[in-house]
Coordinates of C-alpha atoms and ligand atoms in Angstrom, one line a residue:
M738 CA -60.7 -49.4 38.2
G739 CA -58.9 -49.9 34.7
P740 CA -60.0 -53.2 33.0
P741 CA -57.7 -55.8 33.9
C742 CA -55.4 -55.6 30.6
G743 CA -51.9 -56.8 32.6
R744 CA -52.3 -60.4 31.5
E745 CA -53.8 -60.8 28.3
A746 CA -51.4 -58.6 27.1
G747 CA -47.8 -59.9 29.4
G748 CA -48.9 -63.5 26.9
R749 CA -49.1 -61.9 23.6
R750 CA -45.7 -60.0 24.4
R751 CA -44.5 -62.5 24.7
R752 CA -45.1 -64.6 21.7
R753 CA -44.3 -62.0 20.1
R754 CA -40.6 -61.2 21.5
G755 CA -40.7 -65.0 20.8
R756 CA -41.1 -64.4 17.3
G757 CA -38.5 -62.1 17.1
Q758 CA -39.9 -60.0 15.2
L759 CA -39.0 -56.8 16.7
E760 CA -36.2 -55.3 16.5
S761 CA -33.6 -54.2 19.1
A762 CA -33.6 -50.8 18.7
L763 CA -37.3 -51.3 19.9
A764 CA -36.5 -52.6 23.3
L765 CA -37.8 -50.1 24.4
A766 CA -41.6 -50.7 23.1
A767 CA -41.4 -54.1 25.3
A768 CA -43.0 -52.3 28.5
G769 CA -46.4 -52.7 26.6
L770 CA -46.6 -50.4 23.4
M771 CA -46.1 -54.0 21.2
C772 CA -49.5 -55.7 22.2
T773 CA -51.6 -56.3 19.4
A774 CA -55.0 -54.8 18.6
L775 CA -56.6 -57.7 19.2
A776 CA -54.9 -58.0 22.9
A777 CA -56.4 -54.1 23.0
Y778 CA -59.6 -55.2 21.8
V779 CA -59.7 -58.2 24.9
C780 CA -59.0 -55.5 27.6
W781 CA -61.4 -53.2 26.4
E782 CA -64.2 -55.2 26.0
Q783 CA -63.9 -55.3 29.5
L784 CA -64.5 -52.1 30.6
P785 CA -68.3 -51.3 31.8
P786 CA -70.2 -50.2 30.0
L787 CA -71.2 -46.4 28.8
P788 CA -74.2 -45.2 31.1
W789 CA -76.1 -44.5 28.3
T790 CA -76.3 -48.1 26.9
S791 CA -79.1 -48.5 28.8
P792 CA -82.7 -48.3 27.7
A793 CA -84.6 -44.9 28.9
P794 CA -88.0 -45.0 30.1
Q795 CA -89.7 -42.3 27.7
Q796 CA -91.4 -39.8 30.3
P797 CA -90.9 -36.0 29.6
V798 CA -88.2 -34.6 31.7
S799 CA -87.8 -31.4 31.6
V800 CA -84.1 -29.8 31.4
L801 CA -83.4 -25.9 31.9
L802 CA -80.8 -24.1 30.5
W803 CA -79.5 -21.7 32.8
W804 CA -77.1 -20.0 31.0
E805 CA -76.5 -20.9 27.0
P806 CA -72.6 -22.1 27.4
F807 CA -70.3 -19.0 25.9
R808 CA -73.4 -16.9 24.3
G809 CA -74.5 -14.0 25.2
R810 CA -77.1 -14.4 28.4
G811 CA -79.9 -14.6 27.2
A812 CA -79.5 -13.1 23.2
D813 CA -78.4 -15.1 19.8
E814 CA -80.3 -18.2 21.2
R815 CA -80.7 -21.1 18.7
P816 CA -83.5 -23.2 19.7
P817 CA -82.7 -26.4 21.8
P818 CA -82.0 -29.9 19.7
D819 CA -84.1 -32.6 19.1
C820 CA -82.9 -35.3 22.1
R821 CA -84.6 -38.1 19.0
L822 CA -83.5 -36.9 16.4
R823 CA -80.8 -35.9 17.3
F824 CA -79.2 -38.8 19.8
N825 CA -82.1 -41.0 19.7
I826 CA -83.2 -40.0 23.4
S827 CA -87.6 -39.6 23.7
G828 CA -88.8 -38.2 25.8
C829 CA -86.9 -34.5 26.8
R830 CA -88.1 -31.4 27.3
L831 CA -85.2 -28.5 27.0
L832 CA -86.0 -24.8 28.4
T833 CA -84.3 -21.4 28.0
D834 CA -87.2 -20.0 29.3
R835 CA -86.8 -19.0 32.9
S836 CA -90.3 -18.5 33.6
A837 CA -90.4 -22.2 33.1
Y838 CA -87.7 -22.5 36.0
G839 CA -91.0 -24.4 38.3
E840 CA -91.5 -26.9 35.5
A841 CA -88.0 -28.2 35.1
Q842 CA -87.0 -31.0 36.5
A843 CA -82.9 -30.7 36.4
V844 CA -81.3 -27.4 36.1
L845 CA -77.8 -26.5 34.1
F846 CA -75.5 -24.9 35.3
H847 CA -72.0 -24.7 33.4
H848 CA -69.2 -23.5 35.1
R849 CA -67.4 -21.0 33.0
D850 CA -70.3 -19.0 33.2
L851 CA -71.6 -19.3 36.8
A852 CA -67.4 -18.2 37.5
K853 CA -67.8 -14.9 35.8
G854 CA -69.9 -12.0 36.4
P855 CA -72.3 -11.4 39.1
P856 CA -74.0 -13.5 41.1
D857 CA -77.3 -14.8 38.8
W858 CA -78.9 -17.4 40.6
P859 CA -82.1 -18.6 40.2
P860 CA -85.0 -17.0 42.8
P861 CA -85.2 -19.0 46.2
W862 CA -88.3 -21.2 45.2
S863 CA -91.6 -21.5 47.3
A864 CA -93.9 -23.4 46.5
R865 CA -96.7 -20.9 47.9
G866 CA -95.1 -18.3 45.4
D867 CA -95.3 -15.4 48.3
A868 CA -97.8 -17.0 50.4
A869 CA -95.3 -17.6 53.2
E870 CA -96.0 -15.3 56.0
D871 CA -94.6 -16.5 58.7
V872 CA -90.6 -14.5 58.8
L873 CA -88.8 -17.6 59.7
E874 CA -90.5 -19.9 57.0
Q875 CA -89.6 -17.2 54.7
A876 CA -86.0 -16.2 55.8
A877 CA -85.8 -20.5 55.3
L878 CA -86.9 -20.0 51.7
A879 CA -84.5 -17.6 50.6
T880 CA -81.6 -19.2 51.5
L881 CA -79.3 -19.9 48.1
G882 CA -80.3 -22.8 46.5
S883 CA -83.4 -23.4 47.8
R884 CA -85.7 -25.2 44.8
P885 CA -88.7 -27.2 43.7
P886 CA -88.9 -30.5 45.4
G887 CA -87.3 -33.0 43.1
Q888 CA -85.7 -31.0 41.5
R889 CA -82.1 -31.0 40.9
W890 CA -79.4 -28.4 39.8
V891 CA -76.4 -30.1 37.9
W892 CA -73.1 -28.3 37.9
M893 CA -71.5 -28.3 34.0
N894 CA -68.7 -28.5 32.8
F895 CA -65.8 -29.6 30.7
E896 CA -62.8 -26.9 30.9
S897 CA -59.6 -29.2 33.7
P898 CA -59.3 -28.2 37.1
S899 CA -56.5 -26.1 36.0
H900 CA -58.6 -24.0 33.8
S901 CA -61.7 -23.6 36.0
P902 CA -60.9 -21.0 38.6
G903 CA -63.8 -20.8 41.3
L904 CA -64.1 -24.0 42.3
R905 CA -64.0 -23.1 45.3
S906 CA -66.1 -21.1 46.3
L907 CA -69.2 -23.7 45.4
T908 CA -70.0 -24.9 48.7
G909 CA -72.7 -26.5 50.5
N910 CA -74.1 -29.2 49.1
L911 CA -75.9 -26.8 45.9
F912 CA -75.4 -29.2 43.3
N913 CA -77.1 -32.3 42.9
W914 CA -75.4 -33.7 40.4
T915 CA -71.9 -33.4 38.4
L916 CA -72.0 -33.3 34.7
S917 CA -68.5 -33.6 32.8
Y918 CA -66.1 -35.3 31.0
R919 CA -64.9 -37.5 34.2
A920 CA -66.0 -41.0 34.0
D921 CA -67.2 -40.8 37.7
S922 CA -69.7 -38.0 37.5
D923 CA -72.8 -37.7 37.7
V924 CA -73.4 -37.5 33.9
F925 CA -70.3 -39.3 32.1
V926 CA -70.0 -36.8 28.6
P927 CA -66.2 -37.3 27.4
Y928 CA -65.8 -35.4 23.9
G929 CA -66.1 -38.6 22.4
Y930 CA -66.1 -42.4 22.7
L931 CA -65.3 -45.6 20.0
Y932 CA -68.4 -47.6 19.3
P933 CA -69.0 -50.3 17.8
R934 CA -69.0 -50.6 13.8
N935 CA -72.6 -52.7 13.4
H936 CA -73.8 -51.2 10.1
P937 CA -71.4 -51.8 7.2
S938 CA -72.0 -47.7 6.5
D939 CA -70.4 -46.6 9.8
Q940 CA -67.4 -44.4 9.3
P941 CA -64.7 -44.9 8.5
P942 CA -65.2 -46.1 5.4
G943 CA -61.5 -47.6 4.7
L944 CA -59.3 -48.9 6.9
A945 CA -56.8 -46.0 7.3
P946 CA -56.0 -43.1 4.7
P947 CA -53.9 -44.6 2.3
L948 CA -50.5 -44.0 3.7
A949 CA -49.0 -42.8 0.2
R950 CA -51.5 -39.4 1.2
K951 CA -49.5 -38.8 3.5
R952 CA -46.6 -36.6 3.1
G953 CA -46.0 -35.2 6.7
L954 CA -44.4 -37.1 9.6
V955 CA -45.4 -35.4 12.5
A956 CA -48.8 -32.3 12.8
W957 CA -49.4 -30.2 15.7
V958 CA -52.3 -28.1 16.0
V959 CA -51.9 -25.2 19.5
S960 CA -54.4 -22.4 20.1
H961 CA -53.0 -21.3 23.2
W962 CA -49.0 -21.4 23.2
D963 CA -47.9 -21.7 26.6
E964 CA -44.4 -22.1 27.5
H965 CA -44.9 -23.1 31.2
Q966 CA -47.1 -25.4 29.9
A967 CA -45.9 -29.2 30.2
R968 CA -47.1 -29.8 25.8
V969 CA -44.6 -26.9 24.9
R970 CA -41.5 -28.4 27.1
Y971 CA -42.0 -31.4 25.3
Y972 CA -42.1 -30.0 22.1
H973 CA -39.2 -28.3 22.0
Q974 CA -37.5 -31.5 22.8
L975 CA -39.1 -33.8 20.5
S976 CA -38.5 -31.5 17.8
Q977 CA -34.9 -31.4 18.3
H978 CA -34.8 -34.8 16.9
V979 CA -38.1 -35.1 14.3
P980 CA -39.7 -32.4 12.2
V981 CA -43.0 -31.7 13.4
D982 CA -45.1 -29.2 11.9
V983 CA -47.0 -26.6 14.4
F984 CA -50.4 -25.1 13.1
G985 CA -51.9 -22.6 15.3
Q986 CA -52.7 -18.8 15.9
G987 CA -51.1 -16.9 18.2
G988 CA -47.5 -16.3 16.7
H989 CA -46.9 -19.8 16.6
G990 CA -46.9 -21.9 13.5
R991 CA -48.2 -21.7 10.6
P992 CA -52.4 -20.8 9.5
V993 CA -54.1 -24.4 8.9
P994 CA -54.9 -24.2 5.6
D995 CA -58.2 -23.4 4.0
S996 CA -58.8 -27.4 3.0
G997 CA -59.5 -27.6 7.1
L998 CA -58.0 -28.8 10.1
L999 CA -59.0 -32.5 9.5
H1000 CA -57.8 -32.6 5.9
T1001 CA -54.3 -30.8 7.1
V1002 CA -54.2 -33.1 9.7
A1003 CA -55.1 -36.3 7.5
R1004 CA -51.5 -36.0 5.5
Y1005 CA -49.2 -37.3 8.4
K1006 CA -49.1 -39.9 9.6
F1007 CA -48.5 -39.2 13.5
Y1008 CA -50.4 -36.5 15.5
L1009 CA -49.4 -34.7 19.0
A1010 CA -52.9 -35.0 20.7
F1011 CA -51.5 -32.8 23.9
E1012 CA -53.4 -31.6 26.3
N1013 CA -53.0 -28.4 27.8
S1014 CA -52.8 -29.7 31.7
Q1015 CA -52.8 -33.2 33.1
H1016 CA -55.5 -34.5 35.3
L1017 CA -57.8 -37.7 35.4
D1018 CA -60.1 -38.8 32.3
Y1019 CA -59.3 -35.4 30.3
I1020 CA -58.8 -36.4 27.2
T1021 CA -60.1 -34.4 24.5
E1022 CA -61.0 -33.7 20.7
K1023 CA -57.7 -33.4 20.4
L1024 CA -57.3 -37.3 20.9
W1025 CA -60.3 -37.9 19.5
R1026 CA -61.5 -35.4 16.2
N1027 CA -57.9 -34.1 15.3
A1028 CA -56.1 -37.1 15.6
L1029 CA -58.6 -40.9 15.7
L1030 CA -61.0 -39.3 13.3
A1031 CA -58.3 -37.8 11.2
G1032 CA -56.6 -40.9 10.8
A1033 CA -53.2 -39.8 12.3
V1034 CA -52.1 -41.9 15.6
P1035 CA -52.0 -40.1 18.0
V1036 CA -48.8 -39.2 20.9
V1037 CA -50.7 -38.7 23.2
L1038 CA -49.6 -36.5 26.4
G1039 CA -52.4 -36.2 29.2
P1040 CA -53.2 -39.1 31.9
D1041 CA -51.3 -41.7 32.5
R1042 CA -51.3 -44.7 29.3
A1043 CA -53.8 -46.9 32.1
N1044 CA -56.2 -43.5 32.1
Y1045 CA -56.2 -43.6 27.8
E1046 CA -56.9 -47.4 28.0
R1047 CA -60.5 -47.1 29.5
F1048 CA -61.1 -45.3 26.2
V1049 CA -58.9 -46.3 23.3
P1050 CA -57.9 -50.0 22.4
R1051 CA -54.2 -49.6 23.8
G1052 CA -52.4 -50.4 20.3
A1053 CA -54.5 -47.5 18.6
F1054 CA -51.9 -44.7 20.2
I1055 CA -48.6 -44.0 21.4
H1056 CA -47.9 -42.6 24.7
V1057 CA -45.2 -39.5 25.8
D1058 CA -44.3 -41.7 29.0
D1059 CA -44.0 -45.0 27.2
F1060 CA -40.5 -43.7 25.9
P1061 CA -37.8 -42.7 28.8
S1062 CA -37.2 -39.4 26.7
A1063 CA -38.4 -37.0 23.5
S1064 CA -35.4 -38.2 21.7
A1065 CA -36.5 -42.4 22.5
L1066 CA -39.5 -41.1 21.3
A1067 CA -38.5 -39.6 18.3
T1068 CA -36.2 -42.8 17.3
Y1069 CA -39.9 -44.9 17.6
L1070 CA -41.6 -42.4 14.7
L1071 CA -38.9 -42.8 12.6
F1072 CA -38.7 -46.2 13.2
L1073 CA -42.4 -46.5 12.2
H1074 CA -42.0 -44.5 9.2
R1075 CA -40.1 -46.6 7.9
N1076 CA -41.7 -49.7 8.2
P1077 CA -45.1 -49.6 7.2
A1078 CA -46.8 -52.7 8.4
A1079 CA -45.6 -51.8 11.8
Y1080 CA -47.4 -48.6 11.7
R1081 CA -50.4 -49.7 10.2
R1082 CA -51.0 -51.8 13.1
Y1083 CA -52.4 -48.3 14.5
F1084 CA -55.2 -48.5 13.0
H1085 CA -56.2 -51.8 13.3
W1086 CA -59.0 -50.2 15.9
R1087 CA -61.0 -49.1 12.7
R1088 CA -62.0 -53.0 11.6
S1089 CA -64.5 -52.5 14.7
Y1090 CA -65.0 -49.2 15.8
A1091 CA -65.8 -45.9 14.8
V1092 CA -65.6 -42.3 16.2
H1093 CA -68.2 -40.3 17.7
I1094 CA -67.0 -36.5 18.6
T1095 CA -69.6 -35.2 21.4
S1096 CA -71.5 -32.0 19.6
F1097 CA -71.5 -29.1 22.2
W1098 CA -74.0 -28.1 24.0
D1099 CA -76.4 -30.1 22.2
E1100 CA -75.6 -33.7 24.0
P1101 CA -74.9 -33.3 26.8
W1102 CA -78.1 -31.5 27.2
C1103 CA -80.2 -34.5 26.4
R1104 CA -77.5 -36.4 28.4
A1105 CA -79.0 -35.2 31.2
C1106 CA -82.3 -36.1 30.1
Q1107 CA -82.0 -39.2 29.8
A1108 CA -80.5 -39.1 33.2
V1109 CA -83.1 -37.8 35.0
Q1110 CA -85.9 -40.4 33.3
T1111 CA -83.0 -43.0 34.2
A1112 CA -82.0 -42.0 37.9
G1113 CA -84.9 -42.6 40.0
E1114 CA -85.9 -40.6 43.6
Q1115 CA -83.0 -40.9 45.4
P1116 CA -82.0 -37.9 46.6
K1117 CA -78.5 -36.6 45.9
S1118 CA -76.4 -33.5 46.6
I1119 CA -72.2 -32.7 46.0
G1120 CA -70.9 -32.0 49.2
N1121 CA -67.4 -30.7 48.5
L1122 CA -66.7 -29.9 44.4
A1123 CA -63.9 -29.0 45.0
H1124 CA -62.7 -31.7 46.7
W1125 CA -64.1 -33.9 43.9
F1126 CA -63.2 -32.5 41.2
E1127 CA -59.5 -31.2 41.1
R1128 CA -58.3 -34.7 43.2
Ligands
NAG434 C1 -83.4 -45.6 19.4 O1 -83.7 -46.5 20.9 C2 -84.7 -47.5 20.9 C3 -85.1 -47.9 22.0 O2 -84.5 -46.8 23.7 C4 -83.8 -48.6 20.4 O3 -84.9 -49.9 20.5 C5 -83.1 -48.1 19.3 O4 -82.5 -49.7 18.6 C6 -82.2 -47.2 19.3 N1 -82.3 -46.3 18.0 C7 -81.2 -46.2 16.9 C8 -81.3 -46.0 15.8 O5 -80.3 -46.5 17.9
NAG435 C1 -80.8 -31.4 45.6 O1 -80.2 -30.8 46.5 C2 -80.0 -29.9 47.7 C3 -79.8 -29.2 48.7 O2 -78.6 -30.1 48.9 C4 -81.3 -31.1 48.2 O3 -82.2 -31.0 49.5 C5 -82.1 -32.2 47.7 O4 -82.9 -32.9 47.9 C6 -81.5 -32.5 46.7 N1 -82.4 -33.3 45.7 C7 -82.3 -34.3 44.8 C8 -83.2 -34.7 43.8 O5 -81.4 -34.9 45.4

C-alpha cells in the first residue's frame, strides 16, 4: 500500500555514506533514517491524492448528526458550521433536528454515543407514513435500519480499536459507510495532514523555531497514564538514558504551564508523539499538533514506520523502531542535540508543507457532506464492521 520509497531512499543513503558524513555512532541510523528530506518528498508525492482534492459538484446535500459528539443529547447544541466558509465545501445542509430525518441523504452516528446508553436508533422508516396496513409489510418496515431510499448511515469513530467498545454488536449491514482516521474509510478524515505551501502567507512563517529558544531536550504530554501501555513502558526505558520532561494531569508529570501546550513544547527539541495504542493509520494530534505544528521533532511510537511514511515525509520524524533499544535512541537524540545542522534537517519539510489540524467535529461533518456529493448512487453496506476496523 505504501509508496515505493525504497529505491530513491537507498540511492541517497549510499551517496551520503560515500561522503563520509556520518559518525560511526550513527551506524544504527543507516537503516533508512538518514534519508534526506528531498528523498522524502520524492517518495511522498507518489501517495494517492487525498479524497477531498477532487472538485465537488455543487448539489445541496443534507447530513443529519444523530447525536452531537460528547455533548448532552439534544441539549447544549452549537449551531452547525458553515462548510463553505470553514472548508470551502458548498451545498451542504447540516442538520441536528431529528424531525428532518426523512430529508437527510446521510445520517452520522458517532460510535462513542452508539456504544453508551440504551439503543437510540432512528425509528423504522415508511415512505407512506402509517399507511402500511399489511401486517407482514409492517413487520418488514420495523426492521432496525430501514431507512429512506438512498439514505446512507455513516459510522463515525476517531478512537482506536483498543478504545472502541461494543464494536461487535454492530453487525448486520447497519451502516453504509465508515468515517474515521483509517485511510480506507469511505470518508477518510485524518487527525491532521500536511498540505503544500502555495502562498508565502501559509504558516509556518519561519523554517523552524529558533534553536536558541529551545532550552529543553525531550517533552512528553500524557493525560491517561497506564503502566500497561507500550508508551509508558518505553518512556521508563528512555528516561533512564536521557531526561524527559513530562507534562499532564493525574499525578504524573507537572501541569502544562499557562502559556499553553504548544508554547511549552516549542521550547523543546523533541516531542514524544506516543499513541495510546498501536493500530493501522492511528496517528493523532500528538504528531500533527503537539509536535509538527509546535515545531518539536516528533519521536513516534504507533504504527510502523512505513505507515507513518504514507502521511509524513520520512525525514520529518524519528521512529522508536529505527533503534534496537531505548538507549540507542537516546544516544541518537543526544547526537542531534550536539549537532544543530543534523537536527535542522528534520525541519526541511517546512519549506514545502504546512500542517493542517482537523477541527472536531465540524470538519468530519462537512467532509461527510462532500463525500455524498461526489459518491454517485452505488449502494454499499458494511457487512462486518468489527472485522474491518479491528484487523
Ligand atoms: C474552493 O473550491 C473551488 C471549487 O471546488 C475551487 O475552485 C477554489 O479554488 C477553492 N478555493 C480555495 C481558496 O481553495
Ligand atoms: C444502505 O444500507 C442498507 C442496509 O444494508 C441497504 O439496504 C441500502 O441499499 C444501502 N444504501 C446505500 C445508498 O448504500
